């Protein structure tokens, strides 16, 4: 079974939702047969690479809330994250473009390191003092190496804006086609969808339902025919 997760590194509920989903997955009897793929979704797709501002400023301008309201929201998110065992800085975080991070995540998927990288990027953005937006490509290269990727290969991806850009845009178009207007958005076997950072028990029900809802293969014809199996291939006897 495949679970696809549309998310953004700048999305705090994606950070929390991933932890809740993984709690459910860890207890799922068929967890070893579940493939998890992370898909791209930018909350702020039009933001220029160098356009970085404090999170509180972004929230007040984008949503028309007061600084006190924005800070209260951050404090609430910090409490929600702590309940899942996650570190979360409720003060002095910044916000910027995540496009290059998504490109790097597509590269990481090809190397089998996507889940490791996305977790490191979340931690760096939400829990660490150093910014993932203001230190340039070398900060992302450093995090890519921590995830097990080759530094020079990661550097080459980041230095070429065309690398994996279409893959990012394709994910975003697909999210729109599936009706995802926000993230996190979980799609199980292209048959079931879960929107938002739901409690772990909701993900448990979704995994169970999706696993039980898989349709067994229906044979088109019955009867004997040559085939290969564990004991080898049948040889026609004239």
Short mmCIF file of N, CA, C and O in Angstrom, two decimals, residues 9-102:
data_model
loop_
_atom_site.label_atom_id
_atom_site.label_comp_id
_atom_site.label_asym_id
_atom_site.label_seq_id
_atom_site.Cartn_x
_atom_site.Cartn_y
_atom_site.Cartn_z
N UNK A 9 7.60 22.33 4.11
CA UNK A 9 8.52 22.49 5.24
C UNK A 9 8.13 23.69 6.11
O UNK A 9 8.40 23.72 7.31
N UNK A 10 7.47 24.68 5.53
CA UNK A 10 7.06 25.87 6.29
C UNK A 10 5.75 25.67 7.03
O UNK A 10 5.27 26.58 7.71
N UNK A 11 5.16 24.50 6.92
CA UNK A 11 3.84 24.21 7.51
C UNK A 11 3.99 23.52 8.86
O UNK A 11 4.37 22.34 8.91
N UNK A 12 3.70 24.20 9.97
CA UNK A 12 3.86 23.57 11.29
C UNK A 12 2.93 22.38 11.50
O UNK A 12 3.31 21.42 12.17
N UNK A 13 1.73 22.43 10.91
CA UNK A 13 0.82 21.30 11.09
C UNK A 13 1.31 20.07 10.30
O UNK A 13 0.98 18.94 10.66
N UNK A 14 2.11 20.29 9.26
CA UNK A 14 2.71 19.16 8.55
C UNK A 14 3.74 18.47 9.43
O UNK A 14 3.85 17.24 9.45
N UNK A 15 4.49 19.27 10.17
CA UNK A 15 5.49 18.77 11.12
C UNK A 15 4.80 17.93 12.20
O UNK A 15 5.23 16.80 12.50
N UNK A 16 3.73 18.45 12.76
CA UNK A 16 2.98 17.73 13.80
C UNK A 16 2.24 16.53 13.19
O UNK A 16 2.23 15.43 13.77
N UNK A 17 1.63 16.74 12.03
CA UNK A 17 0.86 15.67 11.39
C UNK A 17 1.72 14.48 11.02
O UNK A 17 1.27 13.32 11.12
N UNK A 18 2.94 14.71 10.59
CA UNK A 18 3.85 13.61 10.25
C UNK A 18 4.11 12.75 11.48
O UNK A 18 4.11 11.52 11.41
N UNK A 19 4.33 13.39 12.62
CA UNK A 19 4.57 12.64 13.85
C UNK A 19 3.35 11.81 14.25
O UNK A 19 3.48 10.65 14.67
N UNK A 20 2.17 12.38 14.09
CA UNK A 20 0.95 11.65 14.45
C UNK A 20 0.71 10.48 13.50
O UNK A 20 0.34 9.38 13.92
N UNK A 21 0.95 10.70 12.20
CA UNK A 21 0.80 9.62 11.23
C UNK A 21 1.80 8.50 11.53
O UNK A 21 1.44 7.32 11.49
N UNK A 22 3.03 8.86 11.84
CA UNK A 22 4.05 7.85 12.09
C UNK A 22 3.76 7.06 13.36
O UNK A 22 4.12 5.88 13.46
N UNK A 23 3.11 7.67 14.33
CA UNK A 23 2.70 6.95 15.52
C UNK A 23 1.69 5.86 15.16
O UNK A 23 1.77 4.73 15.64
N UNK A 24 0.74 6.22 14.29
CA UNK A 24 -0.24 5.24 13.83
C UNK A 24 0.41 4.16 12.97
O UNK A 24 0.12 2.97 13.12
N UNK A 25 1.32 4.57 12.10
CA UNK A 25 1.98 3.61 11.22
C UNK A 25 2.82 2.62 12.00
O UNK A 25 2.87 1.43 11.67
N UNK A 26 3.49 3.08 13.06
CA UNK A 26 4.34 2.21 13.86
C UNK A 26 3.55 1.07 14.50
O UNK A 26 4.08 -0.02 14.72
N UNK A 27 2.28 1.33 14.81
CA UNK A 27 1.44 0.32 15.44
C UNK A 27 0.61 -0.48 14.44
O UNK A 27 -0.12 -1.39 14.82
N UNK A 28 0.73 -0.15 13.16
CA UNK A 28 -0.07 -0.81 12.12
C UNK A 28 0.53 -2.17 11.80
O UNK A 28 1.73 -2.28 11.52
N UNK A 29 -0.26 -3.25 11.85
CA UNK A 29 0.28 -4.60 11.64
C UNK A 29 0.99 -4.79 10.30
O UNK A 29 1.90 -5.62 10.19
N UNK A 30 0.57 -4.05 9.28
CA UNK A 30 1.15 -4.22 7.94
C UNK A 30 2.11 -3.09 7.59
O UNK A 30 2.32 -2.79 6.41
N UNK A 31 2.71 -2.46 8.60
CA UNK A 31 3.55 -1.28 8.36
C UNK A 31 4.71 -1.56 7.40
O UNK A 31 5.11 -0.67 6.65
N UNK A 32 5.23 -2.78 7.41
CA UNK A 32 6.36 -3.08 6.52
C UNK A 32 5.95 -3.14 5.06
O UNK A 32 6.81 -3.17 4.17
N UNK A 33 4.65 -3.18 4.81
CA UNK A 33 4.14 -3.22 3.43
C UNK A 33 3.57 -1.87 3.00
O UNK A 33 2.87 -1.80 1.99
N UNK A 34 3.86 -0.83 3.76
CA UNK A 34 3.37 0.51 3.43
C UNK A 34 4.54 1.35 2.94
O UNK A 34 5.55 1.51 3.62
N UNK A 35 4.41 1.88 1.73
CA UNK A 35 5.40 2.79 1.16
C UNK A 35 4.91 4.22 1.37
O UNK A 35 3.77 4.54 1.03
N UNK A 36 5.75 5.06 1.93
CA UNK A 36 5.39 6.46 2.17
C UNK A 36 6.18 7.34 1.19
O UNK A 36 7.40 7.24 1.10
N UNK A 37 5.46 8.18 0.46
CA UNK A 37 6.07 9.10 -0.50
C UNK A 37 5.66 10.53 -0.13
O UNK A 37 4.48 10.80 0.09
N UNK A 38 6.64 11.42 -0.05
CA UNK A 38 6.35 12.82 0.27
C UNK A 38 6.24 13.62 -1.02
O UNK A 38 7.11 13.56 -1.89
N UNK A 39 5.14 14.36 -1.14
CA UNK A 39 4.86 15.16 -2.32
C UNK A 39 4.98 16.66 -1.99
O UNK A 39 4.79 17.07 -0.84
N UNK A 40 5.25 17.44 -3.01
CA UNK A 40 5.49 18.87 -2.82
C UNK A 40 4.21 19.70 -2.81
O UNK A 40 3.30 19.47 -3.61
N UNK A 41 4.18 20.67 -1.89
CA UNK A 41 3.08 21.65 -1.81
C UNK A 41 3.66 22.89 -1.15
O UNK A 41 4.07 22.84 0.01
N UNK A 42 3.72 24.00 -1.86
CA UNK A 42 4.22 25.24 -1.29
C UNK A 42 3.06 26.09 -0.77
O UNK A 42 2.12 26.39 -1.49
N UNK A 43 3.15 26.48 0.47
CA UNK A 43 2.14 27.38 1.03
C UNK A 43 2.27 28.78 0.46
O UNK A 43 1.30 29.54 0.44
N UNK A 44 3.47 29.11 0.02
CA UNK A 44 3.74 30.46 -0.48
C UNK A 44 4.51 30.36 -1.79
O UNK A 44 5.68 30.76 -1.87
N UNK A 45 3.87 29.83 -2.85
CA UNK A 45 4.60 29.51 -4.08
C UNK A 45 5.16 30.72 -4.83
O UNK A 45 6.08 30.58 -5.62
N UNK A 46 4.63 31.87 -4.59
CA UNK A 46 5.10 33.04 -5.33
C UNK A 46 6.24 33.79 -4.65
O UNK A 46 6.74 34.79 -5.17
N UNK A 47 6.67 33.31 -3.49
CA UNK A 47 7.68 34.04 -2.73
C UNK A 47 9.06 33.88 -3.37
O UNK A 47 9.49 32.77 -3.70
N UNK A 48 9.77 34.98 -3.52
CA UNK A 48 11.11 34.95 -4.09
C UNK A 48 12.08 34.31 -3.10
O UNK A 48 11.87 34.35 -1.88
N UNK A 49 13.15 33.76 -3.64
CA UNK A 49 14.13 33.04 -2.82
C UNK A 49 14.70 33.90 -1.70
O UNK A 49 14.90 33.43 -0.59
N UNK A 50 14.98 35.16 -1.97
CA UNK A 50 15.59 36.02 -0.97
C UNK A 50 14.61 36.77 -0.08
O UNK A 50 15.02 37.56 0.78
N UNK A 51 13.32 36.52 -0.27
CA UNK A 51 12.30 37.23 0.50
C UNK A 51 12.04 36.49 1.81
O UNK A 51 11.26 35.54 1.86
N UNK A 52 12.71 36.90 2.85
CA UNK A 52 12.62 36.24 4.16
C UNK A 52 12.12 37.25 5.19
O UNK A 52 12.55 38.41 5.19
N UNK A 53 11.19 36.83 6.04
CA UNK A 53 10.67 37.71 7.08
C UNK A 53 10.31 36.91 8.31
O UNK A 53 10.14 35.68 8.24
N UNK A 54 10.20 37.57 9.47
CA UNK A 54 9.80 36.85 10.67
C UNK A 54 8.43 36.19 10.51
O UNK A 54 7.55 36.73 9.82
N UNK A 55 8.26 35.03 11.12
CA UNK A 55 6.99 34.31 11.03
C UNK A 55 5.84 35.17 11.53
O UNK A 55 4.76 35.21 10.92
N UNK A 56 6.03 35.86 12.64
CA UNK A 56 4.96 36.69 13.21
C UNK A 56 4.56 37.78 12.22
O UNK A 56 3.36 38.05 12.03
N UNK A 57 5.53 38.40 11.56
CA UNK A 57 5.22 39.42 10.56
C UNK A 57 4.44 38.82 9.40
O UNK A 57 3.46 39.42 8.92
N UNK A 58 4.87 37.66 8.94
CA UNK A 58 4.17 36.99 7.83
C UNK A 58 2.72 36.70 8.21
O UNK A 58 1.80 36.95 7.42
N UNK A 59 2.50 36.21 9.42
CA UNK A 59 1.15 35.86 9.85
C UNK A 59 0.25 37.09 9.95
O UNK A 59 -0.91 37.05 9.54
N UNK A 60 0.79 38.18 10.49
CA UNK A 60 -0.05 39.38 10.63
C UNK A 60 -0.41 39.96 9.27
O UNK A 60 -1.54 40.42 9.07
N UNK A 61 0.52 39.93 8.33
CA UNK A 61 0.25 40.50 7.01
C UNK A 61 -0.63 39.58 6.15
O UNK A 61 -1.52 40.06 5.43
N UNK A 62 -0.40 38.30 6.23
CA UNK A 62 -1.13 37.36 5.38
C UNK A 62 -2.55 37.12 5.85
O UNK A 62 -3.47 36.98 5.06
N UNK A 63 -2.73 37.06 7.17
CA UNK A 63 -4.04 36.68 7.71
C UNK A 63 -4.74 37.82 8.44
O UNK A 63 -5.85 37.63 8.96
N UNK A 64 -4.12 39.00 8.49
CA UNK A 64 -4.77 40.14 9.11
C UNK A 64 -4.97 40.03 10.60
O UNK A 64 -5.86 40.67 11.16
N UNK A 65 -4.16 39.22 11.27
CA UNK A 65 -4.30 39.08 12.72
C UNK A 65 -3.33 40.02 13.43
O UNK A 65 -2.38 40.54 12.83
N UNK A 66 -3.56 40.23 14.70
CA UNK A 66 -2.66 41.06 15.49
C UNK A 66 -1.41 40.25 15.85
O UNK A 66 -1.40 39.02 15.76
N UNK A 67 -0.36 40.95 16.31
CA UNK A 67 0.84 40.23 16.73
C UNK A 67 0.55 39.33 17.92
O UNK A 67 1.10 38.23 18.02
N UNK A 68 -0.32 39.78 18.81
CA UNK A 68 -0.68 38.97 19.98
C UNK A 68 -1.39 37.70 19.54
O UNK A 68 -1.13 36.61 20.08
N UNK A 69 -2.29 37.81 18.57
CA UNK A 69 -2.99 36.63 18.06
C UNK A 69 -2.01 35.67 17.37
O UNK A 69 -2.10 34.45 17.55
N UNK A 70 -1.10 36.23 16.58
CA UNK A 70 -0.12 35.40 15.88
C UNK A 70 0.78 34.66 16.88
O UNK A 70 1.06 33.47 16.72
N UNK A 71 1.19 35.36 17.93
CA UNK A 71 2.06 34.73 18.92
C UNK A 71 1.31 33.67 19.71
O UNK A 71 1.86 32.61 20.05
N UNK A 72 0.03 33.92 19.99
CA UNK A 72 -0.79 32.92 20.69
C UNK A 72 -0.91 31.65 19.85
O UNK A 72 -0.88 30.53 20.38
N UNK A 73 -1.05 31.84 18.54
CA UNK A 73 -1.11 30.69 17.65
C UNK A 73 0.18 29.89 17.66
O UNK A 73 0.17 28.65 17.67
N UNK A 74 1.31 30.59 17.67
CA UNK A 74 2.61 29.91 17.74
C UNK A 74 2.76 29.17 19.07
O UNK A 74 3.29 28.06 19.11
N UNK A 75 2.31 29.78 20.15
CA UNK A 75 2.39 29.12 21.45
C UNK A 75 1.55 27.84 21.47
O UNK A 75 1.96 26.82 22.05
N UNK A 76 0.38 27.90 20.85
CA UNK A 76 -0.48 26.73 20.78
C UNK A 76 0.19 25.63 19.96
O UNK A 76 0.17 24.45 20.34
N UNK A 77 0.81 26.01 18.84
CA UNK A 77 1.51 25.03 18.02
C UNK A 77 2.67 24.41 18.78
O UNK A 77 2.94 23.21 18.65
N UNK A 78 3.35 25.21 19.58
CA UNK A 78 4.44 24.68 20.39
C UNK A 78 3.95 23.62 21.36
O UNK A 78 4.61 22.59 21.56
N UNK A 79 2.79 23.85 21.95
CA UNK A 79 2.22 22.88 22.88
C UNK A 79 1.79 21.61 22.15
O UNK A 79 1.99 20.49 22.64
N UNK A 80 1.20 21.77 20.96
CA UNK A 80 0.79 20.61 20.17
C UNK A 80 2.01 19.78 19.76
O UNK A 80 1.99 18.56 19.79
N UNK A 81 3.08 20.46 19.36
CA UNK A 81 4.30 19.76 18.97
C UNK A 81 4.91 19.03 20.16
O UNK A 81 5.33 17.87 20.04
N UNK A 82 4.96 19.69 21.30
CA UNK A 82 5.53 19.07 22.50
C UNK A 82 4.78 17.80 22.89
O UNK A 82 5.38 16.82 23.35
N UNK A 83 3.47 17.82 22.68
CA UNK A 83 2.66 16.63 23.00
C UNK A 83 3.03 15.44 22.13
O UNK A 83 2.79 14.29 22.50
N UNK A 84 3.64 15.71 20.98
CA UNK A 84 4.08 14.63 20.09
C UNK A 84 5.58 14.36 20.23
O UNK A 84 6.17 13.63 19.44
N UNK A 85 6.21 14.97 21.24
CA UNK A 85 7.63 14.75 21.46
C UNK A 85 8.52 15.55 20.54
O UNK A 85 9.69 15.20 20.34
N UNK A 86 7.99 16.63 19.95
CA UNK A 86 8.75 17.44 19.01
C UNK A 86 9.19 18.76 19.63
O UNK A 86 8.44 19.37 20.39
N UNK A 87 10.39 19.18 19.29
CA UNK A 87 10.86 20.50 19.70
C UNK A 87 10.27 21.55 18.76
O UNK A 87 10.13 21.31 17.55
N UNK A 88 9.94 22.72 19.32
CA UNK A 88 9.32 23.78 18.50
C UNK A 88 9.65 25.13 19.12
O UNK A 88 9.31 25.39 20.27
N UNK A 89 10.33 25.97 18.35
CA UNK A 89 10.65 27.32 18.80
C UNK A 89 9.46 28.25 18.53
O UNK A 89 9.08 28.45 17.38
N UNK A 90 8.89 28.78 19.56
CA UNK A 90 7.72 29.65 19.40
C UNK A 90 8.10 31.12 19.22
O UNK A 90 7.24 31.96 19.03
N UNK A 91 9.39 31.42 19.28
CA UNK A 91 9.86 32.80 19.14
C UNK A 91 10.97 32.87 18.09
O UNK A 91 11.77 31.95 17.96
N UNK A 92 10.99 33.96 17.36
CA UNK A 92 12.12 34.33 16.49
C UNK A 92 12.39 33.36 15.34
O UNK A 92 13.53 33.27 14.87
N UNK A 93 11.39 32.68 14.86
CA UNK A 93 11.57 31.90 13.63
C UNK A 93 11.32 32.81 12.42
O UNK A 93 10.66 33.83 12.54
N UNK A 94 11.85 32.40 11.27
CA UNK A 94 11.59 33.18 10.07
C UNK A 94 10.90 32.32 9.00
O UNK A 94 10.71 31.12 9.18
N UNK A 95 10.52 32.98 7.92
CA UNK A 95 9.72 32.34 6.88
C UNK A 95 10.24 32.76 5.51
O UNK A 95 10.60 33.93 5.31
N UNK A 96 10.33 31.82 4.59
CA UNK A 96 10.80 32.13 3.25
C UNK A 96 10.36 31.09 2.24
O UNK A 96 9.50 30.25 2.53
N UNK A 97 10.94 31.13 1.07
CA UNK A 97 10.60 30.19 0.00
C UNK A 97 11.11 28.79 0.32
O UNK A 97 12.26 28.61 0.75
N UNK A 98 10.28 27.78 0.06
CA UNK A 98 10.69 26.38 0.28
C UNK A 98 10.89 25.62 -1.03
O UNK A 98 11.07 24.41 -1.03
N UNK A 99 10.88 26.34 -2.14
CA UNK A 99 10.96 25.69 -3.45
C UNK A 99 12.23 24.84 -3.59
O UNK A 99 12.18 23.69 -4.04
N UNK A 100 13.38 25.39 -3.20
CA UNK A 100 14.62 24.64 -3.32
C UNK A 100 14.62 23.40 -2.43
O UNK A 100 15.20 22.36 -2.78
N UNK A 101 13.99 23.49 -1.29
CA UNK A 101 13.90 22.33 -0.40
C UNK A 101 13.09 21.22 -1.05
O UNK A 101 13.43 20.04 -0.95
N UNK A 102 12.00 21.61 -1.73
CA UNK A 102 11.20 20.60 -2.42
C UNK A 102 11.98 19.96 -3.56
O UNK A 102 11.88 18.75 -3.80
#
